[in-house]
Each structure stands twice: as structure tokens, then as C-alpha cells.
Amino acid sequence: MKRFTSYTLIIALFLLFGFSIPKEVSKRVLKEVKKTFEVSNFTMEPVQVPDGLNEELPIKISGKNLFRVIQDSGTIGYAFTDQAPSKTAKFDYLVVFDKGVKIVNTKVLVYREDYGGEIGSRRWLKQFLGKTGGDHVSVKTNIDVISGATISVNSMTKSMDSLLTTIGILQQKGKL
């Protein structure tokens, strides 16, 4: 059984490395997915979207950013990784969905600025938990702002809203 777990982890790493997620991000993605679903052996398979459908999406799905999390031949959830702009750089983030495509975990993986890192706090990120493809998020309506992190808060919130819209379209088209 231990050998199977090792092979599964190697396959998951190969899939992540093979689709050019930066090394420091991929280890964190695997760790968060493992922790979120409380599993040790799983695989991550890229979600493929036809070019025509991809044109309709606010966030383009490239085979490098949205993954189906599989255990024992069944989907247990999805993981999405991307970058969003901060003041002078970009930060990497992860969103984990359950099999019903509801957000169950969000994490800022790498933040590259001196200010604004507060968006990585669990307290702030928990505002996105439970959101689905039918929801919208905005700092004007349902997301709290953080003094000193205005640019990052707006960027992450806009990215999350675009992701939720993308997920909603993919669900409507039967791709998730």
C-alpha cells in the first residue's frame, strides 16, 4: 500500500511539473489538496476545455491551472491555481473546490510584496468559502477590505469573481 501511495504522489508531481506549475508552488498545491481532502493518495488530472468554450470564459483554462482531484477513480474535488497582480508583482493563489464545485479552501501560496500580505490570512480568505459558480463577490457588497492591502484585496476579489463566473459557465456546459 505504501508503494501505491508513493506512485500516486509521483504521478501527481509529474502531472503538476509536466504542466509547468513552478516547483515551489506545486509542492504547496499538493500539500493543501492533501490537507483539504484529508487524503494521502490521489491524482490530479488537468481539466481540458475546448478552444471555442475557452473564448467565452473570463479566466482561460489552459490545462495548467484547473485540475480534477481524483481518488479511487472518482472525482473528490477540483484545484485551481493562478496569479493575481499586487502593487508591483504578482502573487500565486490556490482555490480548492469540493466535488459539488463549492469552495472549501483558499490559500495565497506565494506573496511577493512587502505590504498587503494580510490577504493571505485565513480570517480574510474564509469569506470565499462556500461560494459556487452562481455567486458573485465584490468589495462593494460582500467582501471586507483590509487597510494597507487595497490593491491586493481588489485584485484577489476580482480574480475570485472571475473564477466563480468561469466555474459557473463550465458547470452549465457540463465540463465539471
Coordinates of N, CA and C in Angstrom, one line a residue:
M1 N 0.8 -1.2 0.0 CA 0.0 0.0 0.0 C 0.9 1.3 0.0
K2 N 2.0 1.2 0.8 CA 2.9 2.3 0.8 C 3.5 2.6 -0.6
R3 N 3.8 1.6 -1.3 CA 4.3 1.7 -2.7 C 3.3 2.4 -3.6
F4 N 2.0 2.0 -3.4 CA 0.9 2.6 -4.2 C 0.8 4.1 -3.9
T5 N 0.9 4.5 -2.6 CA 0.9 5.9 -2.2 C 2.0 6.6 -2.8
S6 N 3.2 6.1 -2.8 CA 4.4 6.7 -3.4 C 4.2 6.9 -4.9
Y7 N 3.7 5.9 -5.6 CA 3.5 6.0 -7.0 C 2.4 7.1 -7.3
T8 N 1.4 7.1 -6.6 CA 0.3 8.1 -6.8 C 0.9 9.5 -6.6
L9 N 1.7 9.7 -5.5 CA 2.3 11.0 -5.3 C 3.3 11.4 -6.4
I10 N 4.0 10.4 -6.9 CA 4.9 10.7 -8.1 C 4.2 11.1 -9.3
I11 N 3.1 10.4 -9.6 CA 2.2 10.7 -10.7 C 1.7 12.1 -10.6
A12 N 1.2 12.4 -9.4 CA 0.6 13.8 -9.1 C 1.7 14.8 -9.4
L13 N 2.9 14.6 -8.8 CA 4.0 15.5 -9.0 C 4.4 15.7 -10.5
F14 N 4.4 14.5 -11.2 CA 4.7 14.6 -12.7 C 3.6 15.4 -13.4
L15 N 2.4 15.2 -13.1 CA 1.3 16.0 -13.7 C 1.5 17.4 -13.5
L16 N 1.8 17.8 -12.2 CA 2.0 19.2 -11.9 C 3.2 19.8 -12.6
F17 N 4.3 19.1 -12.5 CA 5.6 19.6 -13.1 C 5.4 19.6 -14.6
G18 N 4.8 18.6 -15.2 CA 4.6 18.4 -16.6 C 3.8 19.6 -17.2
F19 N 3.0 20.2 -16.4 CA 2.2 21.3 -16.9 C 2.7 22.7 -16.4
S20 N 3.9 22.7 -16.1 CA 4.7 23.9 -15.8 C 4.2 24.8 -14.6
I21 N 3.7 24.2 -13.6 CA 3.5 24.9 -12.4 C 4.8 25.1 -11.7
P22 N 5.2 26.3 -11.3 CA 6.5 26.4 -10.6 C 6.7 25.5 -9.5
K23 N 7.9 25.0 -9.3 CA 8.2 23.9 -8.3 C 7.8 24.3 -6.9
E24 N 8.0 25.5 -6.5 CA 7.7 25.9 -5.1 C 6.2 26.0 -4.9
V25 N 5.5 26.2 -6.0 CA 4.0 26.3 -5.9 C 3.4 24.9 -6.0
S26 N 3.9 24.0 -6.8 CA 3.4 22.6 -6.9 C 3.4 21.9 -5.6
K27 N 4.5 22.0 -4.8 CA 4.6 21.3 -3.6 C 3.5 21.8 -2.6
R28 N 3.3 23.1 -2.6 CA 2.3 23.7 -1.8 C 0.9 23.3 -2.2
V29 N 0.7 23.2 -3.5 CA -0.6 22.8 -4.0 C -0.9 21.4 -3.5
L30 N 0.0 20.5 -3.7 CA -0.2 19.1 -3.2 C -0.4 19.0 -1.7
K31 N 0.3 19.8 -1.0 CA 0.1 19.8 0.5 C -1.3 20.3 0.9
E32 N -1.7 21.4 0.2 CA -3.0 21.9 0.6 C -4.2 21.0 0.1
V33 N -4.0 20.4 -1.0 CA -5.1 19.5 -1.5 C -5.1 18.3 -0.6
K34 N -4.0 17.7 -0.2 CA -3.9 16.6 0.7 C -4.6 17.0 2.0
K35 N -4.3 18.1 2.6 CA -4.8 18.6 3.8 C -6.3 18.9 3.7
T36 N -6.7 19.5 2.7 CA -8.2 19.8 2.5 C -9.0 18.6 2.4
F37 N -8.6 17.6 1.6 CA -9.5 16.4 1.5 C -9.1 15.3 2.5
E38 N -8.1 15.5 3.3 CA -7.6 14.5 4.2 C -7.4 13.2 3.6
V39 N -6.6 13.2 2.5 CA -6.2 12.0 1.8 C -4.7 12.0 1.5
S40 N -4.2 10.8 1.4 CA -2.7 10.7 1.1 C -2.5 10.3 -0.3
N41 N -3.4 9.5 -0.9 CA -3.1 9.0 -2.3 C -4.3 9.5 -3.2
F42 N -3.9 10.3 -4.1 CA -4.8 11.0 -5.1 C -4.0 11.3 -6.3
T43 N -4.7 11.6 -7.4 CA -4.0 12.1 -8.6 C -4.7 13.4 -9.0
M44 N -4.0 14.2 -9.7 CA -4.6 15.5 -10.2 C -4.5 15.4 -11.7
E45 N -5.7 15.6 -12.4 CA -5.7 15.5 -13.8 C -6.2 16.9 -14.4
P46 N -5.5 17.4 -15.4 CA -5.9 18.7 -15.9 C -7.3 18.7 -16.5
V47 N -8.1 19.7 -16.3 CA -9.4 19.8 -16.9 C -9.1 20.5 -18.3
Q48 N -9.6 19.8 -19.3 CA -9.4 20.3 -20.7 C -10.7 21.0 -21.1
V49 N -10.6 22.2 -21.7 CA -11.7 22.9 -22.2 C -11.5 23.2 -23.7
P50 N -12.5 22.9 -24.5 CA -12.4 23.2 -26.0 C -12.1 24.7 -26.2
D51 N -11.4 25.0 -27.2 CA -11.0 26.4 -27.6 C -12.2 27.3 -27.7
G52 N -13.2 26.9 -28.3 CA -14.4 27.7 -28.5 C -15.1 28.1 -27.2
L53 N -15.2 27.2 -26.3 CA -15.7 27.4 -25.0 C -14.8 28.3 -24.2
N54 N -13.5 28.1 -24.3 CA -12.5 28.9 -23.6 C -12.6 30.4 -23.9
E55 N -13.0 30.7 -25.1 CA -13.1 32.1 -25.5 C -14.2 32.8 -24.8
E56 N -15.2 32.0 -24.3 CA -16.3 32.6 -23.5 C -16.0 32.9 -22.0
L57 N -14.9 32.3 -21.6 CA -14.6 32.3 -20.2 C -13.8 33.5 -19.7
P58 N -14.1 34.1 -18.6 CA -13.3 35.2 -18.1 C -11.9 34.8 -17.7
I59 N -11.7 33.6 -17.2 CA -10.4 33.1 -16.9 C -10.2 31.9 -17.9
K60 N -9.1 31.9 -18.7 CA -8.8 30.9 -19.6 C -8.3 29.6 -18.9
I61 N -8.9 28.5 -19.3 CA -8.4 27.2 -18.7 C -7.5 26.6 -19.7
S62 N -6.2 26.4 -19.2 CA -5.1 26.1 -20.1 C -4.6 24.6 -20.0
G63 N -5.2 23.9 -19.0 CA -4.6 22.6 -18.8 C -3.5 22.7 -17.8
K64 N -3.2 23.9 -17.3 CA -2.1 24.2 -16.4 C -2.6 24.8 -15.1
N65 N -3.9 25.1 -15.1 CA -4.4 25.9 -13.9 C -5.7 25.3 -13.2
L66 N -6.4 24.4 -13.9 CA -7.6 23.8 -13.3 C -7.4 22.3 -13.3
F67 N -7.5 21.6 -12.2 CA -7.2 20.2 -12.1 C -8.4 19.5 -11.4
R68 N -8.7 18.3 -11.9 CA -9.7 17.4 -11.2 C -8.9 16.6 -10.2
V69 N -9.3 16.6 -8.9 CA -8.6 15.8 -7.9 C -9.4 14.4 -7.8
I70 N -8.6 13.4 -8.1 CA -9.2 12.0 -8.2 C -8.6 11.1 -7.2
Q71 N -9.5 10.3 -6.5 CA -9.1 9.3 -5.6 C -10.0 8.0 -5.9
D72 N -9.3 6.9 -6.1 CA -10.1 5.7 -6.4 C -11.0 5.8 -7.6
S73 N -10.5 6.4 -8.7 CA -11.3 6.5 -9.9 C -12.5 7.5 -9.8
G74 N -12.6 8.2 -8.7 CA -13.7 9.1 -8.6 C -13.2 10.5 -8.3
T75 N -13.9 11.5 -8.8 CA -13.6 12.9 -8.5 C -14.0 13.3 -7.1
I76 N -13.0 13.8 -6.3 CA -13.3 14.2 -5.0 C -13.3 15.8 -4.9
G77 N -12.9 16.4 -6.0 CA -12.9 17.9 -6.0 C -12.0 18.4 -7.1
Y78 N -11.8 19.7 -7.0 CA -11.0 20.4 -8.1 C -10.0 21.4 -7.4
A79 N -8.9 21.7 -8.1 CA -8.0 22.6 -7.6 C -7.6 23.6 -8.7
F80 N -7.6 24.9 -8.4 CA -7.3 25.9 -9.4 C -6.2 26.8 -8.8
T81 N -5.2 27.0 -9.7 CA -4.1 27.8 -9.3 C -3.9 28.9 -10.4
D82 N -3.5 30.1 -9.9 CA -3.3 31.2 -10.8 C -2.5 32.3 -10.1
Q83 N -2.3 33.4 -10.8 CA -1.6 34.5 -10.2 C -2.5 35.7 -10.4
A84 N -2.4 36.6 -9.4 CA -3.1 37.9 -9.5 C -2.1 39.0 -9.2
P85 N -2.4 40.2 -9.8 CA -1.4 41.3 -9.6 C -1.6 42.0 -8.2
S86 N -0.4 42.3 -7.6 CA -0.4 43.2 -6.5 C 0.2 44.5 -6.9
K87 N 0.8 45.3 -6.1 CA 1.2 46.6 -6.5 C 2.3 46.6 -7.6
T88 N 3.3 45.8 -7.3 CA 4.4 45.8 -8.3 C 4.8 44.4 -8.8
A89 N 4.1 43.4 -8.2 CA 4.4 42.0 -8.6 C 3.1 41.2 -8.7
K90 N 3.2 39.9 -8.8 CA 2.0 39.1 -8.8 C 2.2 38.1 -7.6
F91 N 1.0 37.6 -7.1 CA 1.0 36.6 -6.1 C 0.3 35.3 -6.6
D92 N 0.8 34.2 -6.1 CA 0.2 32.9 -6.5 C -0.9 32.5 -5.5
Y93 N -2.0 32.0 -6.0 CA -3.0 31.6 -5.1 C -3.6 30.2 -5.6
L94 N -4.3 29.6 -4.6 CA -4.9 28.3 -4.9 C -6.4 28.4 -4.4
V95 N -7.3 27.8 -5.1 CA -8.7 27.6 -4.7 C -9.0 26.1 -4.9
V96 N -9.5 25.5 -3.8 CA -9.9 24.1 -3.8 C -11.4 24.1 -3.7
F97 N -12.0 23.3 -4.6 CA -13.4 23.1 -4.6 C -13.7 21.6 -4.2
D98 N -14.9 21.4 -3.6 CA -15.3 20.0 -3.4 C -15.9 19.4 -4.7
K99 N -16.4 18.2 -4.6 CA -16.9 17.6 -5.9 C -18.2 18.3 -6.4
G100 N -18.9 19.0 -5.5 CA -20.0 19.8 -5.9 C -19.6 21.2 -6.5
V101 N -18.4 21.4 -6.6 CA -17.7 22.6 -7.1 C -18.1 23.8 -6.2
K102 N -18.0 23.6 -4.9 CA -18.1 24.7 -3.9 C -16.8 24.9 -3.2
I103 N -16.4 26.2 -3.0 CA -15.1 26.4 -2.5 C -15.0 25.9 -1.1
V104 N -13.9 25.1 -0.8 CA -13.7 24.6 0.5 C -12.3 25.0 1.1
N105 N -11.5 25.6 0.3 CA -10.2 26.1 0.8 C -9.7 27.2 -0.2
T106 N -9.1 28.2 0.3 CA -8.4 29.2 -0.5 C -7.0 29.4 0.2
K107 N -6.0 29.7 -0.5 CA -4.7 29.9 0.1 C -3.9 30.8 -0.9
V108 N -3.2 31.8 -0.3 CA -2.2 32.6 -1.0 C -0.9 31.8 -0.9
L109 N -0.4 31.3 -2.0 CA 0.7 30.4 -1.9 C 2.0 31.1 -1.8
V110 N 2.2 32.2 -2.6 CA 3.4 33.0 -2.6 C 3.0 34.4 -2.8
Y111 N 3.4 35.3 -1.8 CA 3.1 36.7 -1.9 C 4.5 37.4 -2.0
R112 N 4.7 38.3 -3.0 CA 6.0 38.8 -3.3 C 6.1 40.3 -2.9
E113 N 5.3 40.9 -2.1 CA 5.3 42.3 -1.8 C 5.6 42.5 -0.3
D114 N 6.1 43.7 0.1 CA 6.4 44.0 1.5 C 5.0 44.3 2.2
Y115 N 4.1 44.8 1.5 CA 2.8 45.2 2.1 C 1.6 44.5 1.4
G116 N 0.6 44.3 2.1 CA -0.6 43.7 1.6 C -0.7 42.2 1.8
G117 N 0.3 41.6 2.4 CA 0.3 40.2 2.6 C -0.8 39.7 3.5
E118 N -1.6 40.6 4.2 CA -2.7 40.2 5.0 C -3.8 39.5 4.3
I119 N -3.8 39.6 3.0 CA -4.8 38.8 2.2 C -4.6 37.3 2.3
G120 N -3.4 36.9 2.8 CA -3.1 35.5 2.9 C -3.6 35.0 4.3
S121 N -4.2 35.8 5.1 CA -4.7 35.3 6.4 C -6.0 34.5 6.2
R122 N -6.1 33.4 7.0 CA -7.2 32.5 6.9 C -8.5 33.3 7.2
R123 N -8.4 34.3 8.1 CA -9.6 35.0 8.5 C -10.2 35.8 7.3
W124 N -9.3 36.4 6.5 CA -9.8 37.1 5.4 C -10.3 36.2 4.3
L125 N -9.5 35.1 4.0 CA -9.8 34.2 2.9 C -11.1 33.4 3.2
K126 N -11.5 33.2 4.4 CA -12.6 32.4 4.7 C -13.9 33.0 4.1
Q127 N -13.9 34.3 3.7 CA -15.0 35.0 3.1 C -15.4 34.3 1.8
F128 N -14.5 33.6 1.2 CA -14.8 32.9 -0.1 C -15.3 31.5 0.1
L129 N -15.2 30.9 1.3 CA -15.6 29.5 1.5 C -17.1 29.4 1.3
G130 N -17.5 28.3 0.6 CA -18.9 28.1 0.4 C -19.4 28.7 -0.9
K131 N -18.7 29.5 -1.5 CA -19.1 30.2 -2.8 C -19.1 29.1 -3.9
T132 N -20.0 29.3 -4.9 CA -20.1 28.4 -6.0 C -20.1 29.2 -7.3
G133 N -20.3 28.5 -8.4 CA -20.3 29.2 -9.7 C -21.5 30.1 -9.9
G134 N -22.5 30.1 -9.1 CA -23.6 31.0 -9.2 C -23.4 32.3 -8.4
D135 N -22.3 32.4 -7.6 CA -22.1 33.5 -6.7 C -21.2 34.6 -7.3
H136 N -21.4 35.8 -6.8 CA -20.5 36.9 -7.2 C -19.9 37.5 -5.9
V137 N -18.7 37.9 -6.0 CA -18.0 38.6 -4.9 C -17.5 40.0 -5.3
S138 N -17.6 40.9 -4.4 CA -17.2 42.3 -4.6 C -16.8 43.0 -3.3
V139 N -15.8 43.8 -3.4 CA -15.5 44.6 -2.2 C -16.6 45.6 -1.9
K140 N -17.5 45.9 -2.8 CA -18.5 46.8 -2.6 C -19.8 46.2 -1.9
T141 N -19.8 44.9 -2.0 CA -21.1 44.2 -1.5 C -20.8 43.2 -0.4
N142 N -19.9 42.2 -0.6 CA -19.8 41.1 0.3 C -18.4 40.7 0.7
I143 N -17.4 41.4 0.4 CA -16.0 41.1 0.8 C -15.4 42.3 1.5
D144 N -14.9 42.0 2.7 CA -14.3 43.1 3.5 C -12.9 43.5 2.9
V145 N -12.7 44.8 3.1 CA -11.4 45.3 2.7 C -10.4 45.3 3.8
I146 N -9.1 45.5 3.5 CA -8.1 45.5 4.5 C -7.3 46.7 4.3
S147 N -7.2 47.6 5.3 CA -6.4 48.8 5.2 C -4.9 48.4 5.0
G148 N -4.3 49.0 4.0 CA -2.9 48.8 3.7 C -2.8 47.7 2.6
A149 N -3.9 47.0 2.2 CA -3.8 46.0 1.3 C -4.8 46.2 0.2
T150 N -5.2 47.4 -0.1 CA -6.3 47.7 -1.0 C -6.1 47.1 -2.4
I151 N -4.9 47.2 -3.0 CA -4.7 46.7 -4.3 C -4.8 45.2 -4.3
S152 N -4.2 44.5 -3.4 CA -4.2 43.1 -3.3 C -5.6 42.6 -3.0
V153 N -6.4 43.2 -2.2 CA -7.7 42.8 -1.9 C -8.6 42.9 -3.1
N154 N -8.5 44.1 -3.8 CA -9.3 44.3 -5.0 C -8.9 43.2 -6.1
S155 N -7.6 43.0 -6.2 CA -7.1 42.0 -7.2 C -7.6 40.6 -6.9
M156 N -7.5 40.2 -5.7 CA -7.9 38.8 -5.3 C -9.4 38.7 -5.4
T157 N -10.1 39.7 -5.0 CA -11.6 39.6 -5.1 C -12.0 39.6 -6.6
K158 N -11.4 40.4 -7.4 CA -11.8 40.4 -8.8 C -11.4 39.0 -9.5
S159 N -10.3 38.5 -9.1 CA -9.9 37.2 -9.6 C -10.8 36.1 -9.2
M160 N -11.3 36.2 -7.9 CA -12.2 35.2 -7.4 C -13.6 35.3 -8.1
D161 N -14.0 36.5 -8.3 CA -15.3 36.7 -9.0 C -15.2 36.1 -10.5
S162 N -14.1 36.4 -11.1 CA -13.9 35.9 -12.5 C -13.9 34.3 -12.5
L163 N -13.2 33.8 -11.5 CA -13.1 32.3 -11.3 C -14.5 31.7 -11.1
L164 N -15.3 32.3 -10.2 CA -16.6 31.8 -10.0 C -17.5 31.9 -11.2
T165 N -17.4 33.0 -12.0 CA -18.1 33.1 -13.2 C -17.7 32.0 -14.2
T166 N -16.4 31.8 -14.3 CA -15.8 30.7 -15.2 C -16.3 29.3 -14.7
I167 N -16.3 29.1 -13.4 CA -16.8 27.8 -12.9 C -18.3 27.6 -13.2
G168 N -19.1 28.7 -13.1 CA -20.5 28.6 -13.4 C -20.7 28.2 -14.9
I169 N -20.0 28.8 -15.8 CA -20.1 28.5 -17.2 C -19.7 27.1 -17.5
L170 N -18.6 26.6 -16.9 CA -18.1 25.3 -17.1 C -19.2 24.3 -16.6
Q171 N -19.8 24.6 -15.5 CA -20.9 23.7 -15.0 C -22.1 23.7 -15.9
Q172 N -22.5 24.9 -16.4 CA -23.6 24.9 -17.3 C -23.4 24.1 -18.6
K173 N -22.1 24.1 -19.0 CA -21.7 23.4 -20.3 C -21.4 22.0 -20.0
G174 N -21.5 21.5 -18.8 CA -21.2 20.1 -18.4 C -19.8 19.7 -18.4
K175 N -18.9 20.6 -18.2 CA -17.5 20.3 -18.2 C -16.9 20.0 -16.8
L176 N -17.7 20.3 -15.8 CA -17.4 20.0 -14.4 C -18.5 19.2 -13.7

